[in-house]
XYZ file of N, CA and C in Angstrom:
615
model
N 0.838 -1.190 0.000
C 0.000 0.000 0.000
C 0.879 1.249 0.000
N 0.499 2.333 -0.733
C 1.189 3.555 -0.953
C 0.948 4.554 0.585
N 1.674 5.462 1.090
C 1.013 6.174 1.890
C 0.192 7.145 1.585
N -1.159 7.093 2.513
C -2.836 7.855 1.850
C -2.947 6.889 1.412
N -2.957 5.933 1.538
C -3.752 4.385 0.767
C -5.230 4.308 1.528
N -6.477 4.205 1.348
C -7.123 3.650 1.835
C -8.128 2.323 1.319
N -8.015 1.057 1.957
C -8.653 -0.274 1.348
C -9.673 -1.025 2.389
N -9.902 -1.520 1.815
C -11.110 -2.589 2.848
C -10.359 -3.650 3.164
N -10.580 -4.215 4.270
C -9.649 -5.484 4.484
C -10.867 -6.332 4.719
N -11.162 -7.131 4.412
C -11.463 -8.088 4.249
C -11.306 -9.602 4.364
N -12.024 -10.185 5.870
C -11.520 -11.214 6.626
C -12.339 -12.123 5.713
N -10.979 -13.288 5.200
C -11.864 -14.735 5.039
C -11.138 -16.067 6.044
N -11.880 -17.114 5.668
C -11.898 -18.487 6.171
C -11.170 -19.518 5.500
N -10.119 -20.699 5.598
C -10.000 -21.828 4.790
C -10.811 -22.542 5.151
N -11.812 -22.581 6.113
C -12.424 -24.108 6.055
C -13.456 -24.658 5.235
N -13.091 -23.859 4.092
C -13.946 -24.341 2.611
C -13.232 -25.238 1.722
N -12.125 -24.489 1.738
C -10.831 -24.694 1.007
C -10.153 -24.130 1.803
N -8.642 -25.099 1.401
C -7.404 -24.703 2.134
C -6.732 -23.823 1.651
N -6.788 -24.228 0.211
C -5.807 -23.556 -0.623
C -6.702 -22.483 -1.311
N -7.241 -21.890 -0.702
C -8.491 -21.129 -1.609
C -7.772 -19.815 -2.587
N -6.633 -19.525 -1.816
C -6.243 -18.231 -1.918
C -5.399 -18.494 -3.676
N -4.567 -19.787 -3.661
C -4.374 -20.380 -4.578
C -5.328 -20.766 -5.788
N -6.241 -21.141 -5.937
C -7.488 -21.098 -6.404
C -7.907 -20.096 -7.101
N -7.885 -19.025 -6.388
C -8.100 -17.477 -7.279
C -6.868 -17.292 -8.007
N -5.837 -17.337 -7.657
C -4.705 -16.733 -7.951
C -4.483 -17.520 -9.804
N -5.177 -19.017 -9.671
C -5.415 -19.678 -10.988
C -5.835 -18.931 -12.406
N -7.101 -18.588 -11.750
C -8.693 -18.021 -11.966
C -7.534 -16.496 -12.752
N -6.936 -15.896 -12.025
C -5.956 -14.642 -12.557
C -5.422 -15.062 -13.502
N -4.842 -15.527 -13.400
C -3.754 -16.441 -14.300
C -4.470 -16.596 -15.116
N -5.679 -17.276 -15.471
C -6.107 -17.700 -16.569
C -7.216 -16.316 -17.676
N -7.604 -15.840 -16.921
C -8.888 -14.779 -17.006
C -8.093 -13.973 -17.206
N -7.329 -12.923 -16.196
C -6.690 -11.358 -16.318
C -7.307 -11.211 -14.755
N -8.252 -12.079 -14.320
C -9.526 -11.544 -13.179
C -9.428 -12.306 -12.327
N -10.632 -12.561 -11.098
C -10.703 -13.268 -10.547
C -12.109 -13.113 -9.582
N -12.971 -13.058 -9.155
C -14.175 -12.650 -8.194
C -13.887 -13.462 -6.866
N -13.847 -12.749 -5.715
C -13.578 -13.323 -4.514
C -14.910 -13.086 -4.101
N -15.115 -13.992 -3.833
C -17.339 -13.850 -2.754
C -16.779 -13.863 -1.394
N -17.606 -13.128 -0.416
C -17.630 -12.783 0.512
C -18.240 -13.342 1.349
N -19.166 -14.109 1.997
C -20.400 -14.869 3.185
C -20.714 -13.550 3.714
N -21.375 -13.224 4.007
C -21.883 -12.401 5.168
C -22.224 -11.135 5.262
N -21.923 -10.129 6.310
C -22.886 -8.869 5.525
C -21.922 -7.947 5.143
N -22.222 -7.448 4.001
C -21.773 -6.133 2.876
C -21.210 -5.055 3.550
N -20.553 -4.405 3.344
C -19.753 -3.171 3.620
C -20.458 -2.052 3.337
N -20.581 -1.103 4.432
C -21.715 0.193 3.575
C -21.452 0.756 2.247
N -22.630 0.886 1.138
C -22.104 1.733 0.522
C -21.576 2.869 0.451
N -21.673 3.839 1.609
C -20.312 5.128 1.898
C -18.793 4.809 1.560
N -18.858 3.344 2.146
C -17.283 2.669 2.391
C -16.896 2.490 0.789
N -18.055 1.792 -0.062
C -17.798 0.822 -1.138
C -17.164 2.374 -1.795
N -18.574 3.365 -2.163
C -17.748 4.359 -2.940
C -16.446 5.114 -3.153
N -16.538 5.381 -1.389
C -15.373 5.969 -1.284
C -14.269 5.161 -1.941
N -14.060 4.064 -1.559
C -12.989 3.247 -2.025
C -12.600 3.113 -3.476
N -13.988 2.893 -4.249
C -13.852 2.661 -5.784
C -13.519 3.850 -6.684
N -13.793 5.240 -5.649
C -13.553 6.499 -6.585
C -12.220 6.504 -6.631
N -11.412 6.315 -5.430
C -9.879 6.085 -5.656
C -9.168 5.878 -6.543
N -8.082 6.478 -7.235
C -7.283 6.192 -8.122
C -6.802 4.856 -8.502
N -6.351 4.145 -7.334
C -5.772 2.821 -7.719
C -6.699 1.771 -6.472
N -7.666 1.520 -6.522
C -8.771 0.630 -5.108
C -7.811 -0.355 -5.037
N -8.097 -0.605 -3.527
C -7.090 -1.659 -3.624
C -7.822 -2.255 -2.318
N -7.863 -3.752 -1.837
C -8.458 -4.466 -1.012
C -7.476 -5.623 -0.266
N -7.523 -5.809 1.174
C -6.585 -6.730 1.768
C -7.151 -7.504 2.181
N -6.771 -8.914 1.886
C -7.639 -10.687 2.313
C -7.087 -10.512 3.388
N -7.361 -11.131 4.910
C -7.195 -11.394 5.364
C -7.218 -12.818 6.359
N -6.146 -13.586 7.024
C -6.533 -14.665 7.276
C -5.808 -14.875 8.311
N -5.786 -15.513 9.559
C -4.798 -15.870 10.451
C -3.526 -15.898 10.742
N -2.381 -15.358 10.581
C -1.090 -14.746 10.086
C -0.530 -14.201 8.918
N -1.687 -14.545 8.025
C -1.491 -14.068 6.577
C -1.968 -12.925 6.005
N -2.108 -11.887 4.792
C -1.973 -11.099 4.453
C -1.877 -10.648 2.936
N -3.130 -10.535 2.459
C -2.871 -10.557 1.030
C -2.972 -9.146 0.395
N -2.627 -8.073 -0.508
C -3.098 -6.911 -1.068
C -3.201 -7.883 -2.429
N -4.292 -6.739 -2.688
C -5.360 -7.100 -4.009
C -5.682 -5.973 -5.371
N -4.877 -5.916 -5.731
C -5.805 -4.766 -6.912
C -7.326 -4.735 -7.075
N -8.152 -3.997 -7.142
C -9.701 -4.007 -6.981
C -10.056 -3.425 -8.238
N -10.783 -4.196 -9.507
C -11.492 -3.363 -10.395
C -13.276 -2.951 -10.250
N -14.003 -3.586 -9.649
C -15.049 -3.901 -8.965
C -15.476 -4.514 -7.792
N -16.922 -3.490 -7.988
C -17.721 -4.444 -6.530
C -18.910 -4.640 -6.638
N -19.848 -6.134 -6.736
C -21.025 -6.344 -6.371
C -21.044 -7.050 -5.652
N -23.002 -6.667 -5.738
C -23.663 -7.729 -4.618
C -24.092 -9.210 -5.420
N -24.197 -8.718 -6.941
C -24.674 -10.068 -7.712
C -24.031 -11.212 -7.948
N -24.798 -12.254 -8.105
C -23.653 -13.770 -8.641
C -23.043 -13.269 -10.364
N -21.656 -13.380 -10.097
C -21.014 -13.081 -11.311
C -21.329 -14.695 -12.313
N -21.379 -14.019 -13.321
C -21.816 -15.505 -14.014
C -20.548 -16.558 -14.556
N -19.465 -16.045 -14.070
C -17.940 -16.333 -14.677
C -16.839 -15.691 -13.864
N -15.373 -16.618 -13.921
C -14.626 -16.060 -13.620
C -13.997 -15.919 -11.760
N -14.929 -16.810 -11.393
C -14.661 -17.920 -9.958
C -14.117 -18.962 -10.174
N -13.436 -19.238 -9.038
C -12.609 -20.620 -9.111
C -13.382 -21.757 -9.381
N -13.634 -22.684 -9.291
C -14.573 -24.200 -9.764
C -15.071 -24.737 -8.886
N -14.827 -24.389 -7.551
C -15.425 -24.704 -6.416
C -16.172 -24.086 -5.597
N -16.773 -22.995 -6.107
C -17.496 -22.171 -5.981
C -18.520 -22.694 -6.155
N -18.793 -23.836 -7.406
C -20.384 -24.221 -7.609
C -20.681 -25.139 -6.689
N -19.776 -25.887 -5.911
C -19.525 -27.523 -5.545
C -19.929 -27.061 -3.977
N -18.942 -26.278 -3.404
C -19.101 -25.922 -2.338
C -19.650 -24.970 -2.035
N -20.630 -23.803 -2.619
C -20.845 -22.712 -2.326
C -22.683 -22.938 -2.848
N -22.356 -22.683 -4.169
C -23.963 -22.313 -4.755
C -24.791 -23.951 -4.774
N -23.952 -24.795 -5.013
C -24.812 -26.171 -5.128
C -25.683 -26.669 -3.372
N -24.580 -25.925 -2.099
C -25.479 -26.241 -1.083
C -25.983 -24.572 -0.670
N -26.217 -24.248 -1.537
C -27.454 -22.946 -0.951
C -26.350 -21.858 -0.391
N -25.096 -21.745 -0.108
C -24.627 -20.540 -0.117
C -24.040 -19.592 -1.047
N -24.765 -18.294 -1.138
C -24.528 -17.688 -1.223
C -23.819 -16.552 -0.847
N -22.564 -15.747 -1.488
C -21.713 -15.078 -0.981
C -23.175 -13.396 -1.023
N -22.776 -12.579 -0.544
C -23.810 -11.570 0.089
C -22.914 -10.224 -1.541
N -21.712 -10.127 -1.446
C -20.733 -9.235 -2.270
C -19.666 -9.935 -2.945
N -19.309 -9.742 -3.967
C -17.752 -10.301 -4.921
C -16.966 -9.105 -5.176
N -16.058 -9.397 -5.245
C -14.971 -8.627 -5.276
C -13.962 -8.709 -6.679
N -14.591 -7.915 -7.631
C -13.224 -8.503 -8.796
C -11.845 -7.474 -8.773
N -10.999 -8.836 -8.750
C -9.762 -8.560 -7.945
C -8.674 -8.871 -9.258
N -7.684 -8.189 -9.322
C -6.522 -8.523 -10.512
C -5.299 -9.085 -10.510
N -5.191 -9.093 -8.974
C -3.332 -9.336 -8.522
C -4.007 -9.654 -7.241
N -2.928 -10.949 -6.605
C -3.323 -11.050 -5.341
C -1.734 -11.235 -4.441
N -1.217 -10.733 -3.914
C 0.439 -10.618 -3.801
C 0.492 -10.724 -1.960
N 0.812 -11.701 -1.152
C 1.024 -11.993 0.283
C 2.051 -10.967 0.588
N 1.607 -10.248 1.646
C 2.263 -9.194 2.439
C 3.381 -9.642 4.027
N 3.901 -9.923 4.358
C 4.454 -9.950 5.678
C 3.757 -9.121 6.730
N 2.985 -10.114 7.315
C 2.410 -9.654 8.386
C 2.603 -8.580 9.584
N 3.860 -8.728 9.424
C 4.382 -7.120 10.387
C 3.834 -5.927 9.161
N 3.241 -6.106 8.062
C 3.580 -4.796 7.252
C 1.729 -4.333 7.486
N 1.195 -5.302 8.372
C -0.229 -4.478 9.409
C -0.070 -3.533 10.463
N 1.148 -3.237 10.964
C 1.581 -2.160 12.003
C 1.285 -1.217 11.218
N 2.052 -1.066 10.135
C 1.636 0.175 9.464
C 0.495 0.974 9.450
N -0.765 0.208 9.394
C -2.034 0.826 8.820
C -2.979 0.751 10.273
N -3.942 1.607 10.000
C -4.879 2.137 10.913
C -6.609 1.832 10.309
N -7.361 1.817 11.326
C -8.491 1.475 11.058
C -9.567 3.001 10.704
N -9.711 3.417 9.551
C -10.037 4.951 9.704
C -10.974 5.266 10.831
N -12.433 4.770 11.360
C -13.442 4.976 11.906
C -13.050 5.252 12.858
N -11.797 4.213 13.905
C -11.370 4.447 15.322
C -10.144 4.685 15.286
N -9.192 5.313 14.525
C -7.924 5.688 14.042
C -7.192 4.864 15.347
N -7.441 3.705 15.665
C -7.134 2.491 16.179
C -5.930 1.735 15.466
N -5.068 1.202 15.821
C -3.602 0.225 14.981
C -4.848 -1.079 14.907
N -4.535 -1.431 13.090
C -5.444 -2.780 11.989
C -5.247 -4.092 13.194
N -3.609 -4.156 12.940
C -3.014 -5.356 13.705
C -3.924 -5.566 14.944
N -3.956 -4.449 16.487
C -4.768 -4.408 17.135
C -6.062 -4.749 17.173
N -6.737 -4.381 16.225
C -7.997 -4.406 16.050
C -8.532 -6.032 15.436
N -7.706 -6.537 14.507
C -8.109 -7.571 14.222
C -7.704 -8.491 15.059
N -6.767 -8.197 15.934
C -6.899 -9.318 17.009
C -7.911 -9.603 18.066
N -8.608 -8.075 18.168
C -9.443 -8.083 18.928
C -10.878 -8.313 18.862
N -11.219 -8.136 17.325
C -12.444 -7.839 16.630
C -12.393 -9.241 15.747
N -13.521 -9.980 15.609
C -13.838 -10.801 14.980
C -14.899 -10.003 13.178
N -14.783 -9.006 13.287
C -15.894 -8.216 12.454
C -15.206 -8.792 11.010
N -16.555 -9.097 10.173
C -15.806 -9.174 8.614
C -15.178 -8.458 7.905
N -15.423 -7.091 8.197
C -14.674 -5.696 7.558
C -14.016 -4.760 8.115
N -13.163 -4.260 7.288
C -12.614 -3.038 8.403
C -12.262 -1.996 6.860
N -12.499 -0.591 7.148
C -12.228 0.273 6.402
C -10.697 0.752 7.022
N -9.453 0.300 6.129
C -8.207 0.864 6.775
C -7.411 2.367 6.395
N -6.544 2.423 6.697
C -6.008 3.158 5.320
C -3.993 3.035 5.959
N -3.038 3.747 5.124
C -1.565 3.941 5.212
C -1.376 5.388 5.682
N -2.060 6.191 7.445
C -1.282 6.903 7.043
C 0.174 8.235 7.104
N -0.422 8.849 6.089
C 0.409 10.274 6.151
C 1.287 10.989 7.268
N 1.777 10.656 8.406
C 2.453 10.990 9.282
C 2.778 12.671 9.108
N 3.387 12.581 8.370
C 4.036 14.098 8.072
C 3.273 15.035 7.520
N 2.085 14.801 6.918
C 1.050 15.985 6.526
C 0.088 15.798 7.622
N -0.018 15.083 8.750
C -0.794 15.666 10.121
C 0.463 16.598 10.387
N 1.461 16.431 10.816
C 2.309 17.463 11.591
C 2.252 18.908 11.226
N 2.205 19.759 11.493
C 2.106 21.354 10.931
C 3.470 21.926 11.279
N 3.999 22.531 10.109
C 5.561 23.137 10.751
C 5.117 24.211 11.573
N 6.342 24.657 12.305
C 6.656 25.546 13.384
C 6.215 26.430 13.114
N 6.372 27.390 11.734
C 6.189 28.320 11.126
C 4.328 28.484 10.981
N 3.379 27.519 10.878
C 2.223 27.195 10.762
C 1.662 27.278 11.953
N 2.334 26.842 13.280
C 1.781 26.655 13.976
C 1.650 28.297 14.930
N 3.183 29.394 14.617
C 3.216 30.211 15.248
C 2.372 31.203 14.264
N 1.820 31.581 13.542
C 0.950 31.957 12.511
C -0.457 32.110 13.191
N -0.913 30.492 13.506
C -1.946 29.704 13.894
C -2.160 30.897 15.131
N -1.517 30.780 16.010
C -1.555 31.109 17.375
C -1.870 32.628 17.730
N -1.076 33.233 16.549
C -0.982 35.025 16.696
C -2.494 35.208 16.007
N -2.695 34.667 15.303
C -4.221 35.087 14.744
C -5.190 34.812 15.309
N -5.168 33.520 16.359
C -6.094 33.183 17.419
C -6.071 34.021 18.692
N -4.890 34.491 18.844
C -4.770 35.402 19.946
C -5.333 36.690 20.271
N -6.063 36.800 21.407
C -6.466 38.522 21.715
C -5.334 38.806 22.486
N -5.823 40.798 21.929
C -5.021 41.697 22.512
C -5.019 41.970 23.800
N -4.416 41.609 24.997
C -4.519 42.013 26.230
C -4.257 43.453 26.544
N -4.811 44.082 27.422
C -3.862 45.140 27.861
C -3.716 45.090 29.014
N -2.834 46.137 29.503
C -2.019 46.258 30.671
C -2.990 45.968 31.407
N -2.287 45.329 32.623
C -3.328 45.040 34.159
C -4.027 46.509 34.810
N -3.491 47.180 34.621
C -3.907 49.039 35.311
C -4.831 49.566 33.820
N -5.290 48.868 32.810
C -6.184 49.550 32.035
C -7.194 48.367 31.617
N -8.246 49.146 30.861
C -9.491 48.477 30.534
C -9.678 49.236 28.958
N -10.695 48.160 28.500
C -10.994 48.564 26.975
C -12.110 49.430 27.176
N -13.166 49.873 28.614
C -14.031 50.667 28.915
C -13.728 52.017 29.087
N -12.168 51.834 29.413
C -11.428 53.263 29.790
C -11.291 54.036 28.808
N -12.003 55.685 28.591
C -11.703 56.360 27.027
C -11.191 58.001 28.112
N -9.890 58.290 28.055
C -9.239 59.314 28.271
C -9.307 59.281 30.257
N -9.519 58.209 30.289
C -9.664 58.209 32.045
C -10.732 57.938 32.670
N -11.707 57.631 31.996
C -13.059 57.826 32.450
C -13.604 56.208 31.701
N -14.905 56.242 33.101
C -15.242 54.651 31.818
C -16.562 55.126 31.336
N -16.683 54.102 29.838
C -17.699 54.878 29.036
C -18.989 53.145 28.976
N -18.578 52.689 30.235
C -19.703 51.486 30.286
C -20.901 51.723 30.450
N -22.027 52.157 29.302
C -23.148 52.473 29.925
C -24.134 51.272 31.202
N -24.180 51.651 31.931
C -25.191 51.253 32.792
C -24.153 50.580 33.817
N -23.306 50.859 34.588
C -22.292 50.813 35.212
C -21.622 51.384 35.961
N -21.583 51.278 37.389
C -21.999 52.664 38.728
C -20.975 53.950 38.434
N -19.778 53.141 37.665
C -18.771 54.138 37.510
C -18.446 54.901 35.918
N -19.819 54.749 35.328
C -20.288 55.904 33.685
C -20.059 56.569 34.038
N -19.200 57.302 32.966
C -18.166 58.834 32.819
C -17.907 59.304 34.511
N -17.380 58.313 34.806
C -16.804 59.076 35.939
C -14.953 58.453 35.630
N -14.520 59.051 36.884
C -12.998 58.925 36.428
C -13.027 56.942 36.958
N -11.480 56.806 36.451
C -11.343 55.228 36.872
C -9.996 55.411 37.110
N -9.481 55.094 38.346
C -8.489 55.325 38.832
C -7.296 54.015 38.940
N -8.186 52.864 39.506
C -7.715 51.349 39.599
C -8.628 50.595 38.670
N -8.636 50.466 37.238
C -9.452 49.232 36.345
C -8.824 48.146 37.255
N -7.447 47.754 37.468
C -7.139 46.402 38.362
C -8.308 46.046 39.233
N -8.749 46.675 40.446
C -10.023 46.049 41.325
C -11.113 45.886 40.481
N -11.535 46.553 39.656
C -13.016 46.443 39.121
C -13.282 45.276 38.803
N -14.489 44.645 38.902
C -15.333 44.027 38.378
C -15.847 43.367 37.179
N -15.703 44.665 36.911
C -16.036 44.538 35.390
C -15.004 44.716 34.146
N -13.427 44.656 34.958
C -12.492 45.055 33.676
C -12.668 44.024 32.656
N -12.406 44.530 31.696
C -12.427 44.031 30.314
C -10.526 44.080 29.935
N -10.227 43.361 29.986
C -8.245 43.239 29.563
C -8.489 42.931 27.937
């Protein structure tokens, strides 16, 4: 993943197939493609769009120490009529399951599992690694990121500060005070002199 990457990760199962991941990777090989089905429930469409408007979509399998990135050209909810592995009909649609979303996918390339530290879960800007140890959930919206465009230089930040800042004045004056006198209407001491703004009440700094 590039940094500013953001992908869906996407938890699956072998106990369909072992080698499932192999299986698709065929299906590539042979097609250009491949459709990965999903079991269970769909990813919001907020998530789906966002992801697919992206320049390069990109989606991570996930599995018990393993780790796949995926090139992403599509996403449905429909049975693709082609372009699944062969055991898809045997084990999937012939006993009544149906996958809920497919995923057509172009490249499927195993990552080193330390390379999940990296990424964050956007919703709870939570560490992936963390989260999927903790979370059994089928989806997670992640992303790679940006370290150095959160940080604001020095120069940004002292900018930031002077423009947020009010003008104080001296402890012995007030912004009510006009030539010595305060001009607070309705205020015991209107146009009279002001000698100590420090005690008052009502200074305004």
């Amino acid at each position: 993943m590039d940094v500013g990457q953001r992908f869906l990760v996407v938890r699956f199962g072998t106990n369909i197939v072992a080698n499932c991941i192999e299986k698709h990777q065929e299906v590539i090989q042979s097609k250009g493609y491949c459709w990965f089905g999903k079991i269970g429930v769909v990813p919001s469409k907020k998530t789906l769009d966002e992801m697919m408007a992206l320049d390069n979509p990109m989606i991570m399998l996930y599995t018990r120490n393993h780790a796949y990135e995926c090139a992403l050209l599509e996403v449905t909810t429909e049975k693709p009529k082609d372009g699944y592995p062969e055991y898809y009909e045997r084990e999937l649609f012939n006993r009544g399951r149906y996958p809920k979303s497919y995923y057509k996918i172009t490249s499927i390339t195993e990552i080193p599992i330390g390379e999940l530290a990296k990424y964050i879960v956007v919703s709870s800007q939570n560490a992936l690694m963390n989260t999927l140890n903790k979370s059994m959930s089928s989806y997670f919206y992640a992303e790679y990121p940006d370290k150095d465009a959160q940080r604001k230089e020095p120069s940004d930040l002292k900018a930031l500060t002077l423009k947020n800042s009010k003008k104080l004045f001296p402890i012995n004056e007030c912004r009510y005070q006009k030539a010595g006198k305060c001009t607070l209407r309705g205020f015991v001491n209107y146009q009279y002199e002001c000698e100590r703004p420090s005690t008052c009440m009502r200074q305004k700094r």
